[in-house]
Short mmCIF file of C-alpha atoms in Angstrom, two decimals:
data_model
loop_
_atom_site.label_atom_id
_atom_site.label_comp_id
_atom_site.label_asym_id
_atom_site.label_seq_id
_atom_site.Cartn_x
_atom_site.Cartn_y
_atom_site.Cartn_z
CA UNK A 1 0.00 0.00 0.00
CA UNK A 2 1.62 3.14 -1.16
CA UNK A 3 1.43 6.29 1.46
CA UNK A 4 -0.05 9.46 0.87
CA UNK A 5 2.63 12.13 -0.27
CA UNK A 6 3.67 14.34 2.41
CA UNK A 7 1.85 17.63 0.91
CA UNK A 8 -1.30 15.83 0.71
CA UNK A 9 -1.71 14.52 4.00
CA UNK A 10 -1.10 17.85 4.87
CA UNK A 11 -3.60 20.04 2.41
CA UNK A 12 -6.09 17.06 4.41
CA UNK A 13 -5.64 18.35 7.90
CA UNK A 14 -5.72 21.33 6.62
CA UNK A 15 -8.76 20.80 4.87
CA UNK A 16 -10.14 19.45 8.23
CA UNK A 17 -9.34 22.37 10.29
CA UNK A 18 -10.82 24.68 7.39
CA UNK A 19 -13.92 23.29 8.04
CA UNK A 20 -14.31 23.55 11.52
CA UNK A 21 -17.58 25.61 12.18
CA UNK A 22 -16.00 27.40 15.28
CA UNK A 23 -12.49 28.38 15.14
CA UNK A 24 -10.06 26.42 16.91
CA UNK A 25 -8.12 28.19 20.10
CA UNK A 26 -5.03 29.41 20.13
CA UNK A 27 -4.24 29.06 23.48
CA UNK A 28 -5.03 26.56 26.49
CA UNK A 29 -8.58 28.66 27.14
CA UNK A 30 -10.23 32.03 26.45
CA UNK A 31 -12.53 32.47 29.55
CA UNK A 32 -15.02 35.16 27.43
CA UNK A 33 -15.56 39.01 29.50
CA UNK A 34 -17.48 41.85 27.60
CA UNK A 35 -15.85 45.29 26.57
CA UNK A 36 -18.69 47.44 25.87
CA UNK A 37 -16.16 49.61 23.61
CA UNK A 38 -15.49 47.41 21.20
CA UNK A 39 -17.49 44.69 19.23
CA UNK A 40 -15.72 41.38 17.83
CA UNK A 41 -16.88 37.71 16.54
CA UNK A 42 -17.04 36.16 19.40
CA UNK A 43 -15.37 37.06 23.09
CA UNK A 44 -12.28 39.00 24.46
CA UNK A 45 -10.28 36.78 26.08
CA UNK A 46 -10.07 37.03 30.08
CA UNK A 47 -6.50 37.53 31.50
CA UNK A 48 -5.38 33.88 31.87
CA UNK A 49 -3.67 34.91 35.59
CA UNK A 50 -6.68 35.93 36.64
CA UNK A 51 -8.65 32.78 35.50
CA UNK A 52 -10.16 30.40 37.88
CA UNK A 53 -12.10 27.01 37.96
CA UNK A 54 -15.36 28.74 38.62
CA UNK A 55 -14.90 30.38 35.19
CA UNK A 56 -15.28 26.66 33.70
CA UNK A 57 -18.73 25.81 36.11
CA UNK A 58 -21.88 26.35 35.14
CA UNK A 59 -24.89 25.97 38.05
CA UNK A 60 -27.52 26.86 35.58
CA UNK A 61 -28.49 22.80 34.98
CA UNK A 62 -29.48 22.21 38.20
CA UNK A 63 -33.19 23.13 38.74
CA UNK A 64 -36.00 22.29 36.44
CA UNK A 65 -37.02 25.09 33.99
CA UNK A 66 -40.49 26.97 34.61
CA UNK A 67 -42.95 25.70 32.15
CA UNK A 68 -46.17 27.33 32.60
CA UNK A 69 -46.14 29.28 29.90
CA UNK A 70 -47.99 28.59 26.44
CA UNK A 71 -45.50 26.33 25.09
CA UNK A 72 -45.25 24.42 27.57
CA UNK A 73 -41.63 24.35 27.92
CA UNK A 74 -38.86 25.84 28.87
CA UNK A 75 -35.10 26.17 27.31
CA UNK A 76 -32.10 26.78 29.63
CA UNK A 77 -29.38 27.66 27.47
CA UNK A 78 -25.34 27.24 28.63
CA UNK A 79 -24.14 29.12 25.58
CA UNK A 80 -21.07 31.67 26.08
CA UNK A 81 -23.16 34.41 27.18
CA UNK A 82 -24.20 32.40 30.08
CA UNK A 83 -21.02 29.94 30.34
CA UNK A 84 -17.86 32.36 29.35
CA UNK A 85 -15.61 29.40 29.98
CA UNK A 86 -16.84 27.98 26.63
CA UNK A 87 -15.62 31.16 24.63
CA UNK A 88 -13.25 29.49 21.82
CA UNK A 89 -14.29 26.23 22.23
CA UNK A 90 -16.66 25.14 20.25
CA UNK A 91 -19.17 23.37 22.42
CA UNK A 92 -22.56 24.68 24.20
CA UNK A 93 -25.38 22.68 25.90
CA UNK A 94 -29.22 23.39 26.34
CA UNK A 95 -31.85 21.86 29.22
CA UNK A 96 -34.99 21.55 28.35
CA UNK A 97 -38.04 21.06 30.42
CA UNK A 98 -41.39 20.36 29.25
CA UNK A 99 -45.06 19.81 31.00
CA UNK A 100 -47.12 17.23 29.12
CA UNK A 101 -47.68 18.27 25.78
CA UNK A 102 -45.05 20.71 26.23
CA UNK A 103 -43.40 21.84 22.54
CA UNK A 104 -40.13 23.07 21.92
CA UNK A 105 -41.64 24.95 19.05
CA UNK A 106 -39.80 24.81 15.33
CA UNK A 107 -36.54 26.92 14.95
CA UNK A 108 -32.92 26.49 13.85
CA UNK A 109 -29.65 26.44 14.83
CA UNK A 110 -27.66 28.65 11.98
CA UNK A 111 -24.28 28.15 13.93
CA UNK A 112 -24.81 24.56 15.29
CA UNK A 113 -25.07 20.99 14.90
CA UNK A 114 -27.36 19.86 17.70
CA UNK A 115 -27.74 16.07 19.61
CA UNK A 116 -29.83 15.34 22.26
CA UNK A 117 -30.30 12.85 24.90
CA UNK A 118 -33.84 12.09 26.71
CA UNK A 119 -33.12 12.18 30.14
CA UNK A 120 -36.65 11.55 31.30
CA UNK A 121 -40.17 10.99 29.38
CA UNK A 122 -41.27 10.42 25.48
CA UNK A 123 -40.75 13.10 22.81
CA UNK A 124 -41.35 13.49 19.57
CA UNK A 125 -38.38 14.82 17.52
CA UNK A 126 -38.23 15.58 13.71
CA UNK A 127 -36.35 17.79 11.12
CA UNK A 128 -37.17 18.90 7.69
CA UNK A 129 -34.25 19.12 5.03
CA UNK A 130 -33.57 21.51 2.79
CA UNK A 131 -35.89 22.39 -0.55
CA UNK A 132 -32.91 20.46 -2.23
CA UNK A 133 -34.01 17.18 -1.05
CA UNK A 134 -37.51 18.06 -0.97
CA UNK A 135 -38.67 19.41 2.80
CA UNK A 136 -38.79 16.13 3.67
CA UNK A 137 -39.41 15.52 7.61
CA UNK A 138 -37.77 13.30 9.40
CA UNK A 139 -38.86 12.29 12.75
CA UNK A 140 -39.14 9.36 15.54
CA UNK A 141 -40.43 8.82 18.76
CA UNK A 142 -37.88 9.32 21.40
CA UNK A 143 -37.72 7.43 24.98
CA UNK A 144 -35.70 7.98 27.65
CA UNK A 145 -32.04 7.11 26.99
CA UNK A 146 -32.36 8.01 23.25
CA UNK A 147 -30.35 10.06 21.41
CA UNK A 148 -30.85 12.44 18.51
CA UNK A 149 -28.86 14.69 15.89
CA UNK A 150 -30.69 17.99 14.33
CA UNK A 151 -28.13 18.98 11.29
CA UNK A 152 -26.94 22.37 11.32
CA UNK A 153 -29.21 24.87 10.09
CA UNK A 154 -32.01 22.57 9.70
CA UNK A 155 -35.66 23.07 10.76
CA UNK A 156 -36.23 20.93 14.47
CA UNK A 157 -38.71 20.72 17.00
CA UNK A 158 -39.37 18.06 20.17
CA UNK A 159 -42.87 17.54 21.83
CA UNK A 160 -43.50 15.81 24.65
CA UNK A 161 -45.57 13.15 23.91
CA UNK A 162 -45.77 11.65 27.05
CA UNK A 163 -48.56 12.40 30.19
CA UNK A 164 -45.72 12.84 32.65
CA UNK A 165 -42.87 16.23 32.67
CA UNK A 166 -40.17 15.47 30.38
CA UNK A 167 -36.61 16.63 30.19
CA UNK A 168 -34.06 16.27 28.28
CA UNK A 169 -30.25 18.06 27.26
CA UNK A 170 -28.76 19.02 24.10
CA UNK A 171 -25.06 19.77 23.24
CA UNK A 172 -24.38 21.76 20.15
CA UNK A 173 -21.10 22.59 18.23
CA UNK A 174 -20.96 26.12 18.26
CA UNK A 175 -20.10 28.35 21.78
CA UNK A 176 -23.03 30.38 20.05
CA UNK A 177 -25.17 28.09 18.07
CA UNK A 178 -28.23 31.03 17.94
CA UNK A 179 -32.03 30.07 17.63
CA UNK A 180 -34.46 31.22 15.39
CA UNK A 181 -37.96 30.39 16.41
CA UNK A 182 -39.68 30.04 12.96
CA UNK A 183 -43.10 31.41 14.17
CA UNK A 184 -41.76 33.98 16.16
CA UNK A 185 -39.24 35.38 13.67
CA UNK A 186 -41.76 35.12 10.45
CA UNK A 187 -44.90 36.67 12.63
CA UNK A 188 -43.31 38.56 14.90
CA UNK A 189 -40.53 40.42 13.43
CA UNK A 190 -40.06 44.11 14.81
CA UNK A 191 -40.66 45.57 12.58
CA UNK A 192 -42.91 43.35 10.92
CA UNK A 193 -42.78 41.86 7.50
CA UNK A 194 -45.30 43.20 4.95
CA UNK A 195 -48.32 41.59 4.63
CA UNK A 196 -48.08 41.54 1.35
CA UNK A 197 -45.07 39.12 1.41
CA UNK A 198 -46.45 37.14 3.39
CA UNK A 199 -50.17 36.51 1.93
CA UNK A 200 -48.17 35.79 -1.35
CA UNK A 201 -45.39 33.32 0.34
CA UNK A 202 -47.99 31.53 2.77
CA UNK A 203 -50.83 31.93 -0.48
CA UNK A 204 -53.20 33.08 2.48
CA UNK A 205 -55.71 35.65 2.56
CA UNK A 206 -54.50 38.76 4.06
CA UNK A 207 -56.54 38.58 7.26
CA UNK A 208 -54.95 35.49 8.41
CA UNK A 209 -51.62 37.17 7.92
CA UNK A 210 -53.00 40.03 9.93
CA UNK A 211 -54.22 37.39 12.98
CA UNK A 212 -50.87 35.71 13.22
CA UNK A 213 -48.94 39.06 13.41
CA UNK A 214 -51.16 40.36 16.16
CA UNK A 215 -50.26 37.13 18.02
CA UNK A 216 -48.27 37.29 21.54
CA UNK A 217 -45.30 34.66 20.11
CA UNK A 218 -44.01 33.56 23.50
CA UNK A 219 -39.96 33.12 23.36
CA UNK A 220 -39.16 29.53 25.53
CA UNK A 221 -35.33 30.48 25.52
#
């Protein structure tokens, strides 16, 4: 078996690191602080003298997330804005609570790969892929123990299924994966889109576009 000339194997790891959603770190860590002066993808770096291990734990996981709200469910985010040891590192996690019937409503990731793991109760997960391949949903019935990936960028949602509270966690491959919450960001845009675009997109008469955008769209995040 021959071996792979030297500049190959290396335009390959290159290649690899190229495509790397987050970039990688330069240094051991980059515990994230804010400078309200300046603005910059991503975080300033904290002095690494200064750094200690509470800047690498995050509490938030601990109690349940309040779900009386109309979804039904709540989403506890451990992104960098609420974890600033992540900053750099390409990793985040999510909790997520939900009452019975609870919905973690459609949205997207547009930074982030997402996988979760039931830690308690029955959901039902799905995904819809891209016009390319049709809007085709995929979806399954999840149990506790299961585990799930959501492709980057793709439309997701999870709905609890069950008759008991479910919960489960999600780790995603971005420090700041984002969420858009289809409903909320197509209804309730500020301001909001013209009716016009959206009778002709949704082929609806104009009065249904009007009900949805006077809608309350309740943010789980």
């Amino acid at each position: 078996m021959k071996l792979l000339p030297i500049s190959l194997l290396v335009f390959a790891l290159a290649a690899v690191a190229a495509f790397a959603y987050d970039p990688s770190p330069l240094q051991d860590f980059c515990v994230a602080i804010n400078d309200p002066k300046v603005f910059v993808n991503g975080k300033f770096c904290k002095d690494p003298k200064q750094v200690t291990a509470d800047d690498f734990l995050f509490k938030g996981f601990r109690y349940p997330g309040n779900t009386a709200n109309p979804l039904g469910s709540k989403v506890t985010p451990a992104f960098v804005d609420q974890f600033p040891g992540l900053n750099t590192l390409g990793i985040s996690m999510a909790r997520i609570d939900f009452a019975p019937g609870g919905l973690n409503p459609p949205h997207t990731h547009p930074r982030g790969t997402e996988i979760l793991v039931v830690a308690e109760g029955t959901l039902l997960v799905g995904f819809v892929t891209s016009n390319q391949l049709n809007n085709t949903l995929l979806t399954k019935v999840l149990y506790k123990g299961d585990v799930f990936v959501f492709p980057i960028g793709l439309i997701h949602f999870q709905l609890n299924i069950g008759k008991a509270p479910a919960l489960a966690f999600a780790a995603l491959s971005s420090q700041n994966p984002g969420v858009i919450t289809i409903a909320n960001a197509v209804f309730g845009s500020k301001p909001p889109i013209s009716a016009d675009v959206l009778t002709k997109a949704f082929q609806v008469d104009k009065k249904v576009v009007d009900y949805l955008q006077a809608q309350f769209w309740y943010d789980n995040n």
